């Protein structure tokens, strides 16, 4: 079977090597993984997740009396944190998830990207998505790249017309650099084609699939003093127990099928030495 997330990673490596604006990226600190999503359903094709965002300031939830406006109760203080993902000795700074098999079916036709690429081959929409996610990696600070507007302030969201145009420029520059077609040819195949060529498509996922490392809430211990001027009932905060450290042992292969996915058990994995 074709290892789809590995193919994407190898293509990313080639893009980074050829596009100076992305050359700061160290792909050892970026982990590509698959999430499940049906082709016919609406939704994202891919997402860039920053894994180095600092702990939040402590906060709390509160409830007010509807009539008097007075605080009636509040939750314990809590913070939100980013889980740690390590592969070997390397701390992963970004996760890039691809929604499979939806991403395999992404096409240029009938999408807003036709305006950007005209009559380019359909698979260029997938290359655009890959470069788009890499471009979200911030070269200067932990987080998702902020786009500066003409007036020097930052755009309210992480996109903006310039972001999309920059991505088109990088996609075209990459193809103009005459990369080996063997590196990107897989973008032309949808899941049916890969199934007939390779018997199916697999990708790296987290063992707790469909769950993956995400920001989580933690009750501050010991609790700081009550917020100034607030004296009301404090309710314990019920937070789900989550995995906060992930390693390569949490990564497994899954096969992605049109309407489902299943874990691939590696032969010999459980053999005693
Ligand atoms: Zn984006």
PDB file of C-alpha atoms and ligand atoms in Angstrom:
ATOM      1  CA  UNK A   1       0.000   0.000   0.000  1.00  0.00           C
ATOM      2  CA  UNK A   2       1.098   3.569  -0.535  1.00  0.00           C
ATOM      3  CA  UNK A   3       2.159   5.435   2.596  1.00  0.00           C
ATOM      4  CA  UNK A   4       0.368   8.683   1.907  1.00  0.00           C
ATOM      5  CA  UNK A   5       1.606  10.766   4.851  1.00  0.00           C
ATOM      6  CA  UNK A   6       5.174   9.699   4.066  1.00  0.00           C
ATOM      7  CA  UNK A   7       4.729  10.784   0.430  1.00  0.00           C
ATOM      8  CA  UNK A   8       3.469  14.164   1.619  1.00  0.00           C
ATOM      9  CA  UNK A   9       6.441  14.510   3.986  1.00  0.00           C
ATOM     10  CA  UNK A  10       8.936  13.693   1.208  1.00  0.00           C
ATOM     11  CA  UNK A  11       7.252  16.224  -1.063  1.00  0.00           C
ATOM     12  CA  UNK A  12       7.400  18.824   1.728  1.00  0.00           C
ATOM     13  CA  UNK A  13      11.127  18.125   2.076  1.00  0.00           C
ATOM     14  CA  UNK A  14      11.603  18.849  -1.625  1.00  0.00           C
ATOM     15  CA  UNK A  15       9.469  22.016  -1.468  1.00  0.00           C
ATOM     16  CA  UNK A  16      11.454  23.334   1.496  1.00  0.00           C
ATOM     17  CA  UNK A  17      14.749  22.612  -0.293  1.00  0.00           C
ATOM     18  CA  UNK A  18      13.632  24.565  -3.370  1.00  0.00           C
ATOM     19  CA  UNK A  19      11.680  27.496  -1.920  1.00  0.00           C
ATOM     20  CA  UNK A  20      13.895  29.955   0.001  1.00  0.00           C
ATOM     21  CA  UNK A  21      10.931  31.462   1.915  1.00  0.00           C
ATOM     22  CA  UNK A  22      10.301  28.050   3.523  1.00  0.00           C
ATOM     23  CA  UNK A  23      13.922  26.964   3.951  1.00  0.00           C
ATOM     24  CA  UNK A  24      13.882  27.828   7.681  1.00  0.00           C
ATOM     25  CA  UNK A  25      11.549  24.885   8.358  1.00  0.00           C
ATOM     26  CA  UNK A  26      13.158  21.835   9.978  1.00  0.00           C
ATOM     27  CA  UNK A  27      10.868  18.965   9.028  1.00  0.00           C
ATOM     28  CA  UNK A  28      12.147  16.835  11.907  1.00  0.00           C
ATOM     29  CA  UNK A  29      10.107  19.219  14.059  1.00  0.00           C
ATOM     30  CA  UNK A  30       6.986  18.805  11.909  1.00  0.00           C
ATOM     31  CA  UNK A  31       4.824  15.693  12.052  1.00  0.00           C
ATOM     32  CA  UNK A  32       2.371  14.911   9.262  1.00  0.00           C
ATOM     33  CA  UNK A  33      -0.568  12.722  10.265  1.00  0.00           C
ATOM     34  CA  UNK A  34      -3.941  11.652   8.928  1.00  0.00           C
ATOM     35  CA  UNK A  35      -7.435  12.402  10.203  1.00  0.00           C
ATOM     36  CA  UNK A  36     -10.525  10.834   8.712  1.00  0.00           C
ATOM     37  CA  UNK A  37     -12.995  12.771   6.592  1.00  0.00           C
ATOM     38  CA  UNK A  38     -15.319  11.682   3.825  1.00  0.00           C
ATOM     39  CA  UNK A  39     -14.738  13.203   0.407  1.00  0.00           C
ATOM     40  CA  UNK A  40     -18.355  14.294  -0.027  1.00  0.00           C
ATOM     41  CA  UNK A  41     -18.587  16.056   3.349  1.00  0.00           C
ATOM     42  CA  UNK A  42     -17.802  19.744   3.743  1.00  0.00           C
ATOM     43  CA  UNK A  43     -14.761  20.668   5.765  1.00  0.00           C
ATOM     44  CA  UNK A  44     -11.049  21.353   5.782  1.00  0.00           C
ATOM     45  CA  UNK A  45      -8.541  19.391   3.737  1.00  0.00           C
ATOM     46  CA  UNK A  46      -5.641  20.016   6.093  1.00  0.00           C
ATOM     47  CA  UNK A  47      -4.729  21.956   9.248  1.00  0.00           C
ATOM     48  CA  UNK A  48      -1.508  23.239  10.794  1.00  0.00           C
ATOM     49  CA  UNK A  49      -1.415  22.840  14.595  1.00  0.00           C
ATOM     50  CA  UNK A  50       1.255  24.630  16.659  1.00  0.00           C
ATOM     51  CA  UNK A  51       2.589  22.474  19.509  1.00  0.00           C
ATOM     52  CA  UNK A  52       4.725  25.090  21.269  1.00  0.00           C
ATOM     53  CA  UNK A  53       2.120  27.648  22.311  1.00  0.00           C
ATOM     54  CA  UNK A  54       2.824  28.696  25.898  1.00  0.00           C
ATOM     55  CA  UNK A  55       0.560  27.965  28.845  1.00  0.00           C
ATOM     56  CA  UNK A  56      -2.339  30.444  29.080  1.00  0.00           C
ATOM     57  CA  UNK A  57      -2.814  32.946  31.913  1.00  0.00           C
ATOM     58  CA  UNK A  58      -4.939  31.454  34.722  1.00  0.00           C
ATOM     59  CA  UNK A  59      -8.656  32.043  34.245  1.00  0.00           C
ATOM     60  CA  UNK A  60     -12.013  30.905  35.591  1.00  0.00           C
ATOM     61  CA  UNK A  61     -15.611  30.587  34.478  1.00  0.00           C
ATOM     62  CA  UNK A  62     -18.291  32.509  36.358  1.00  0.00           C
ATOM     63  CA  UNK A  63     -22.063  32.745  36.628  1.00  0.00           C
ATOM     64  CA  UNK A  64     -24.042  35.914  37.340  1.00  0.00           C
ATOM     65  CA  UNK A  65     -27.438  36.396  38.864  1.00  0.00           C
ATOM     66  CA  UNK A  66     -29.688  37.434  35.986  1.00  0.00           C
ATOM     67  CA  UNK A  67     -31.472  40.114  38.020  1.00  0.00           C
ATOM     68  CA  UNK A  68     -28.803  41.651  40.230  1.00  0.00           C
ATOM     69  CA  UNK A  69     -25.808  40.966  37.965  1.00  0.00           C
ATOM     70  CA  UNK A  70     -23.887  39.759  40.995  1.00  0.00           C
ATOM     71  CA  UNK A  71     -21.418  36.884  40.708  1.00  0.00           C
ATOM     72  CA  UNK A  72     -23.074  33.848  42.235  1.00  0.00           C
ATOM     73  CA  UNK A  73     -20.403  31.233  41.661  1.00  0.00           C
ATOM     74  CA  UNK A  74     -17.186  30.676  39.784  1.00  0.00           C
ATOM     75  CA  UNK A  75     -15.040  27.736  38.761  1.00  0.00           C
ATOM     76  CA  UNK A  76     -11.607  26.930  40.104  1.00  0.00           C
ATOM     77  CA  UNK A  77      -8.694  28.675  38.422  1.00  0.00           C
ATOM     78  CA  UNK A  78      -7.472  26.818  35.378  1.00  0.00           C
ATOM     79  CA  UNK A  79      -4.902  27.151  32.595  1.00  0.00           C
ATOM     80  CA  UNK A  80      -4.780  25.719  29.101  1.00  0.00           C
ATOM     81  CA  UNK A  81      -1.657  23.930  27.984  1.00  0.00           C
ATOM     82  CA  UNK A  82      -0.206  22.367  24.860  1.00  0.00           C
ATOM     83  CA  UNK A  83       0.652  18.665  25.025  1.00  0.00           C
ATOM     84  CA  UNK A  84       4.199  17.620  24.316  1.00  0.00           C
ATOM     85  CA  UNK A  85       4.908  15.526  21.215  1.00  0.00           C
ATOM     86  CA  UNK A  86       8.323  13.920  20.843  1.00  0.00           C
ATOM     87  CA  UNK A  87       9.708  11.679  18.154  1.00  0.00           C
ATOM     88  CA  UNK A  88      12.953  10.203  19.405  1.00  0.00           C
ATOM     89  CA  UNK A  89      14.880  13.057  21.000  1.00  0.00           C
ATOM     90  CA  UNK A  90      13.168  15.760  18.928  1.00  0.00           C
ATOM     91  CA  UNK A  91      10.341  17.903  20.274  1.00  0.00           C
ATOM     92  CA  UNK A  92       7.736  18.298  17.536  1.00  0.00           C
ATOM     93  CA  UNK A  93       6.823  21.970  17.047  1.00  0.00           C
ATOM     94  CA  UNK A  94       4.025  21.620  14.495  1.00  0.00           C
ATOM     95  CA  UNK A  95       1.568  18.927  13.526  1.00  0.00           C
ATOM     96  CA  UNK A  96       0.100  19.099  10.045  1.00  0.00           C
ATOM     97  CA  UNK A  97      -2.998  16.972   9.651  1.00  0.00           C
ATOM     98  CA  UNK A  98      -4.456  15.876   6.342  1.00  0.00           C
ATOM     99  CA  UNK A  99      -8.095  14.831   6.206  1.00  0.00           C
ATOM    100  CA  UNK A 100      -8.175  11.482   4.405  1.00  0.00           C
ATOM    101  CA  UNK A 101      -9.466  10.416   2.014  1.00  0.00           C
ATOM    102  CA  UNK A 102     -11.026  13.860   1.443  1.00  0.00           C
ATOM    103  CA  UNK A 103      -7.661  15.438   0.617  1.00  0.00           C
ATOM    104  CA  UNK A 104      -6.918  12.688  -1.958  1.00  0.00           C
ATOM    105  CA  UNK A 105     -10.060  13.768  -3.808  1.00  0.00           C
ATOM    106  CA  UNK A 106      -9.363  17.522  -3.741  1.00  0.00           C
ATOM    107  CA  UNK A 107      -9.689  19.008  -7.228  1.00  0.00           C
ATOM    108  CA  UNK A 108      -9.104  22.381  -8.773  1.00  0.00           C
ATOM    109  CA  UNK A 109     -12.320  22.333 -10.802  1.00  0.00           C
ATOM    110  CA  UNK A 110     -15.340  23.960  -9.217  1.00  0.00           C
ATOM    111  CA  UNK A 111     -13.205  25.333  -6.363  1.00  0.00           C
ATOM    112  CA  UNK A 112     -12.331  28.955  -5.673  1.00  0.00           C
ATOM    113  CA  UNK A 113      -8.710  28.082  -6.458  1.00  0.00           C
ATOM    114  CA  UNK A 114      -9.465  28.031 -10.221  1.00  0.00           C
ATOM    115  CA  UNK A 115      -9.248  31.818 -10.062  1.00  0.00           C
ATOM    116  CA  UNK A 116      -5.665  31.500  -8.873  1.00  0.00           C
ATOM    117  CA  UNK A 117      -4.464  28.748 -11.210  1.00  0.00           C
ATOM    118  CA  UNK A 118      -6.620  28.988 -14.325  1.00  0.00           C
ATOM    119  CA  UNK A 119      -6.374  25.805 -16.381  1.00  0.00           C
ATOM    120  CA  UNK A 120      -3.498  24.206 -14.427  1.00  0.00           C
ATOM    121  CA  UNK A 121      -3.803  20.439 -13.794  1.00  0.00           C
ATOM    122  CA  UNK A 122      -6.374  19.543 -11.179  1.00  0.00           C
ATOM    123  CA  UNK A 123      -3.875  18.128  -8.662  1.00  0.00           C
ATOM    124  CA  UNK A 124      -2.281  21.564  -8.254  1.00  0.00           C
ATOM    125  CA  UNK A 125      -5.050  22.232  -5.704  1.00  0.00           C
ATOM    126  CA  UNK A 126      -3.433  19.595  -3.456  1.00  0.00           C
ATOM    127  CA  UNK A 127       0.043  21.071  -3.890  1.00  0.00           C
ATOM    128  CA  UNK A 128      -1.451  24.454  -3.007  1.00  0.00           C
ATOM    129  CA  UNK A 129      -2.887  22.965   0.203  1.00  0.00           C
ATOM    130  CA  UNK A 130       0.474  21.429   1.170  1.00  0.00           C
ATOM    131  CA  UNK A 131       2.386  24.676   0.610  1.00  0.00           C
ATOM    132  CA  UNK A 132      -0.412  26.589   2.379  1.00  0.00           C
ATOM    133  CA  UNK A 133       0.032  24.515   5.553  1.00  0.00           C
ATOM    134  CA  UNK A 134       3.832  24.890   5.483  1.00  0.00           C
ATOM    135  CA  UNK A 135       3.429  28.656   5.072  1.00  0.00           C
ATOM    136  CA  UNK A 136       1.442  28.768   8.338  1.00  0.00           C
ATOM    137  CA  UNK A 137       4.638  27.877  10.230  1.00  0.00           C
ATOM    138  CA  UNK A 138       5.932  31.072  11.781  1.00  0.00           C
ATOM    139  CA  UNK A 139       9.614  31.752  11.110  1.00  0.00           C
ATOM    140  CA  UNK A 140      10.089  33.967  14.160  1.00  0.00           C
ATOM    141  CA  UNK A 141       8.054  32.868  17.145  1.00  0.00           C
ATOM    142  CA  UNK A 142       6.038  29.890  18.346  1.00  0.00           C
ATOM    143  CA  UNK A 143       2.618  29.943  16.725  1.00  0.00           C
ATOM    144  CA  UNK A 144       0.876  30.328  13.414  1.00  0.00           C
ATOM    145  CA  UNK A 145       2.344  32.951  11.072  1.00  0.00           C
ATOM    146  CA  UNK A 146       0.669  36.338  11.375  1.00  0.00           C
ATOM    147  CA  UNK A 147       0.119  38.259   8.157  1.00  0.00           C
ATOM    148  CA  UNK A 148       1.116  41.900   8.264  1.00  0.00           C
ATOM    149  CA  UNK A 149      -1.202  44.254   6.425  1.00  0.00           C
ATOM    150  CA  UNK A 150      -0.101  47.233   4.312  1.00  0.00           C
ATOM    151  CA  UNK A 151      -0.581  49.566   7.290  1.00  0.00           C
ATOM    152  CA  UNK A 152       1.823  47.545   9.449  1.00  0.00           C
ATOM    153  CA  UNK A 153      -0.863  46.016  11.665  1.00  0.00           C
ATOM    154  CA  UNK A 154      -1.616  42.308  11.654  1.00  0.00           C
ATOM    155  CA  UNK A 155      -4.585  40.746   9.888  1.00  0.00           C
ATOM    156  CA  UNK A 156      -7.292  39.551  12.265  1.00  0.00           C
ATOM    157  CA  UNK A 157      -7.033  35.974  11.036  1.00  0.00           C
ATOM    158  CA  UNK A 158      -4.038  34.058   9.803  1.00  0.00           C
ATOM    159  CA  UNK A 159      -5.014  34.368   6.153  1.00  0.00           C
ATOM    160  CA  UNK A 160      -5.639  37.335   3.905  1.00  0.00           C
ATOM    161  CA  UNK A 161      -5.359  37.884   0.163  1.00  0.00           C
ATOM    162  CA  UNK A 162      -1.583  38.170   0.373  1.00  0.00           C
ATOM    163  CA  UNK A 163      -1.300  34.796   2.082  1.00  0.00           C
ATOM    164  CA  UNK A 164      -3.122  33.060  -0.767  1.00  0.00           C
ATOM    165  CA  UNK A 165      -1.105  34.946  -3.403  1.00  0.00           C
ATOM    166  CA  UNK A 166       2.186  34.124  -1.689  1.00  0.00           C
ATOM    167  CA  UNK A 167       1.209  30.430  -1.716  1.00  0.00           C
ATOM    168  CA  UNK A 168       0.422  30.551  -5.451  1.00  0.00           C
ATOM    169  CA  UNK A 169       3.818  32.181  -6.045  1.00  0.00           C
ATOM    170  CA  UNK A 170       5.577  29.415  -4.114  1.00  0.00           C
ATOM    171  CA  UNK A 171       3.632  26.638  -5.873  1.00  0.00           C
ATOM    172  CA  UNK A 172       4.575  28.074  -9.273  1.00  0.00           C
ATOM    173  CA  UNK A 173       8.207  28.648  -8.242  1.00  0.00           C
ATOM    174  CA  UNK A 174       8.404  25.050  -7.023  1.00  0.00           C
ATOM    175  CA  UNK A 175       7.136  23.618 -10.311  1.00  0.00           C
ATOM    176  CA  UNK A 176       9.339  26.027 -12.300  1.00  0.00           C
ATOM    177  CA  UNK A 177      12.366  24.668 -10.421  1.00  0.00           C
ATOM    178  CA  UNK A 178      11.870  21.386 -12.337  1.00  0.00           C
ATOM    179  CA  UNK A 179      11.470  18.990  -9.438  1.00  0.00           C
ATOM    180  CA  UNK A 180      11.562  15.245 -10.122  1.00  0.00           C
ATOM    181  CA  UNK A 181       7.969  14.356 -11.127  1.00  0.00           C
ATOM    182  CA  UNK A 182       8.299  11.142  -9.093  1.00  0.00           C
ATOM    183  CA  UNK A 183       8.156  13.313  -5.956  1.00  0.00           C
ATOM    184  CA  UNK A 184       4.748  14.843  -6.712  1.00  0.00           C
ATOM    185  CA  UNK A 185       3.104  12.414  -9.160  1.00  0.00           C
ATOM    186  CA  UNK A 186       1.041  10.863  -6.353  1.00  0.00           C
ATOM    187  CA  UNK A 187      -0.955  14.106  -6.138  1.00  0.00           C
ATOM    188  CA  UNK A 188      -2.601  13.171  -9.441  1.00  0.00           C
ATOM    189  CA  UNK A 189      -4.090   9.988  -7.935  1.00  0.00           C
ATOM    190  CA  UNK A 190      -7.370   9.780  -6.066  1.00  0.00           C
ATOM    191  CA  UNK A 191      -8.055   6.987  -3.595  1.00  0.00           C
ATOM    192  CA  UNK A 192      -9.553   4.667  -6.228  1.00  0.00           C
ATOM    193  CA  UNK A 193      -6.466   5.051  -8.398  1.00  0.00           C
ATOM    194  CA  UNK A 194      -4.111   4.415  -5.465  1.00  0.00           C
ATOM    195  CA  UNK A 195      -6.125   1.359  -4.496  1.00  0.00           C
ATOM    196  CA  UNK A 196      -5.793  -0.114  -7.959  1.00  0.00           C
ATOM    197  CA  UNK A 197      -2.079   0.728  -8.166  1.00  0.00           C
ATOM    198  CA  UNK A 198      -0.992  -0.163  -4.627  1.00  0.00           C
ATOM    199  CA  UNK A 199      -3.849  -2.050  -3.015  1.00  0.00           C
ATOM    200  CA  UNK A 200      -4.745   0.876  -0.760  1.00  0.00           C
ATOM    201  CA  UNK A 201      -3.459   3.927   1.115  1.00  0.00           C
ATOM    202  CA  UNK A 202      -2.158   4.106   4.684  1.00  0.00           C
ATOM    203  CA  UNK A 203      -1.027   7.015   6.809  1.00  0.00           C
ATOM    204  CA  UNK A 204       0.450   7.850  10.194  1.00  0.00           C
ATOM    205  CA  UNK A 205      -2.184   8.523  12.851  1.00  0.00           C
ATOM    206  CA  UNK A 206      -2.279   8.778  16.624  1.00  0.00           C
ATOM    207  CA  UNK A 207      -3.177   5.578  18.446  1.00  0.00           C
ATOM    208  CA  UNK A 208      -6.191   7.248  20.104  1.00  0.00           C
ATOM    209  CA  UNK A 209      -7.667   7.937  16.641  1.00  0.00           C
ATOM    210  CA  UNK A 210      -9.729   9.960  15.839  1.00  0.00           C
ATOM    211  CA  UNK A 211      -8.294  11.918  18.752  1.00  0.00           C
ATOM    212  CA  UNK A 212      -4.917  13.666  18.402  1.00  0.00           C
ATOM    213  CA  UNK A 213      -2.864  16.012  20.597  1.00  0.00           C
ATOM    214  CA  UNK A 214      -4.801  19.182  21.330  1.00  0.00           C
ATOM    215  CA  UNK A 215      -4.692  22.002  23.900  1.00  0.00           C
ATOM    216  CA  UNK A 216      -6.096  20.857  27.220  1.00  0.00           C
ATOM    217  CA  UNK A 217      -7.350  22.393  30.452  1.00  0.00           C
ATOM    218  CA  UNK A 218      -5.617  21.873  33.787  1.00  0.00           C
ATOM    219  CA  UNK A 219      -6.817  23.017  37.206  1.00  0.00           C
ATOM    220  CA  UNK A 220      -4.165  25.225  38.873  1.00  0.00           C
ATOM    221  CA  UNK A 221      -2.741  23.517  41.922  1.00  0.00           C
ATOM    222  CA  UNK A 222      -2.426  25.035  44.469  1.00  0.00           C
ATOM    223  CA  UNK A 223      -5.268  27.441  43.691  1.00  0.00           C
ATOM    224  CA  UNK A 224      -4.366  31.146  43.695  1.00  0.00           C
ATOM    225  CA  UNK A 225      -6.390  33.517  45.902  1.00  0.00           C
ATOM    226  CA  UNK A 226      -9.884  34.507  44.836  1.00  0.00           C
ATOM    227  CA  UNK A 227      -9.996  37.240  42.184  1.00  0.00           C
ATOM    228  CA  UNK A 228     -10.110  40.686  43.772  1.00  0.00           C
ATOM    229  CA  UNK A 229     -13.542  41.664  45.001  1.00  0.00           C
ATOM    230  CA  UNK A 230     -14.997  38.262  44.217  1.00  0.00           C
ATOM    231  CA  UNK A 231     -16.325  36.214  47.081  1.00  0.00           C
ATOM    232  CA  UNK A 232     -18.687  33.561  45.872  1.00  0.00           C
ATOM    233  CA  UNK A 233     -19.045  29.826  45.805  1.00  0.00           C
ATOM    234  CA  UNK A 234     -16.206  28.038  43.990  1.00  0.00           C
ATOM    235  CA  UNK A 235     -17.113  24.975  42.005  1.00  0.00           C
ATOM    236  CA  UNK A 236     -14.617  22.266  41.184  1.00  0.00           C
ATOM    237  CA  UNK A 237     -13.817  22.088  37.496  1.00  0.00           C
ATOM    238  CA  UNK A 238     -14.315  18.702  35.915  1.00  0.00           C
ATOM    239  CA  UNK A 239     -11.641  18.241  33.282  1.00  0.00           C
ATOM    240  CA  UNK A 240     -11.302  15.059  31.271  1.00  0.00           C
ATOM    241  CA  UNK A 241      -8.129  13.090  31.823  1.00  0.00           C
ATOM    242  CA  UNK A 242      -6.072  13.414  28.691  1.00  0.00           C
ATOM    243  CA  UNK A 243      -2.742  12.272  27.403  1.00  0.00           C
ATOM    244  CA  UNK A 244      -0.302  15.169  27.791  1.00  0.00           C
ATOM    245  CA  UNK A 245       2.866  13.575  26.395  1.00  0.00           C
ATOM    246  CA  UNK A 246       3.018  11.743  23.075  1.00  0.00           C
ATOM    247  CA  UNK A 247       5.920   9.847  21.553  1.00  0.00           C
ATOM    248  CA  UNK A 248       6.525   7.663  18.519  1.00  0.00           C
ATOM    249  CA  UNK A 249       4.921   4.846  20.537  1.00  0.00           C
ATOM    250  CA  UNK A 250       1.602   6.690  20.144  1.00  0.00           C
ATOM    251  CA  UNK A 251       1.840   6.628  16.352  1.00  0.00           C
ATOM    252  CA  UNK A 252       0.197   3.848  14.367  1.00  0.00           C
ATOM    253  CA  UNK A 253      -0.579   3.229  10.718  1.00  0.00           C
ATOM    254  CA  UNK A 254      -4.165   3.290   9.525  1.00  0.00           C
ATOM    255  CA  UNK A 255      -5.591   2.366   6.209  1.00  0.00           C
ATOM    256  CA  UNK A 256      -7.948   4.981   4.807  1.00  0.00           C
ATOM    257  CA  UNK A 257     -10.975   3.649   2.923  1.00  0.00           C
ATOM    258  CA  UNK A 258     -13.721   5.693   1.228  1.00  0.00           C
ATOM    259  CA  UNK A 259     -16.074   5.572   4.233  1.00  0.00           C
ATOM    260  CA  UNK A 260     -13.979   4.339   7.137  1.00  0.00           C
ATOM    261  CA  UNK A 261     -10.446   3.643   8.323  1.00  0.00           C
ATOM    262  CA  UNK A 262      -8.786   0.794  10.173  1.00  0.00           C
ATOM    263  CA  UNK A 263      -5.569   0.277  12.048  1.00  0.00           C
ATOM    264  CA  UNK A 264      -2.916  -1.700  10.226  1.00  0.00           C
ATOM    265  CA  UNK A 265      -1.233  -4.267  12.451  1.00  0.00           C
ATOM    266  CA  UNK A 266       2.370  -4.628  11.469  1.00  0.00           C
ATOM    267  CA  UNK A 267       3.270  -8.270  11.058  1.00  0.00           C
ATOM    268  CA  UNK A 268       5.728  -9.481  13.650  1.00  0.00           C
ATOM    269  CA  UNK A 269       5.152  -6.501  15.901  1.00  0.00           C
ATOM    270  CA  UNK A 270       4.090  -8.648  18.820  1.00  0.00           C
ATOM    271  CA  UNK A 271       6.621 -11.444  18.325  1.00  0.00           C
ATOM    272  CA  UNK A 272       8.764 -12.176  21.326  1.00  0.00           C
ATOM    273  CA  UNK A 273      12.441 -11.649  20.614  1.00  0.00           C
TER     274      UNK A 273
HETATM  275 ZN1  LIG B   1      -4.812  28.103   6.462  1.00  0.00          ZN
END
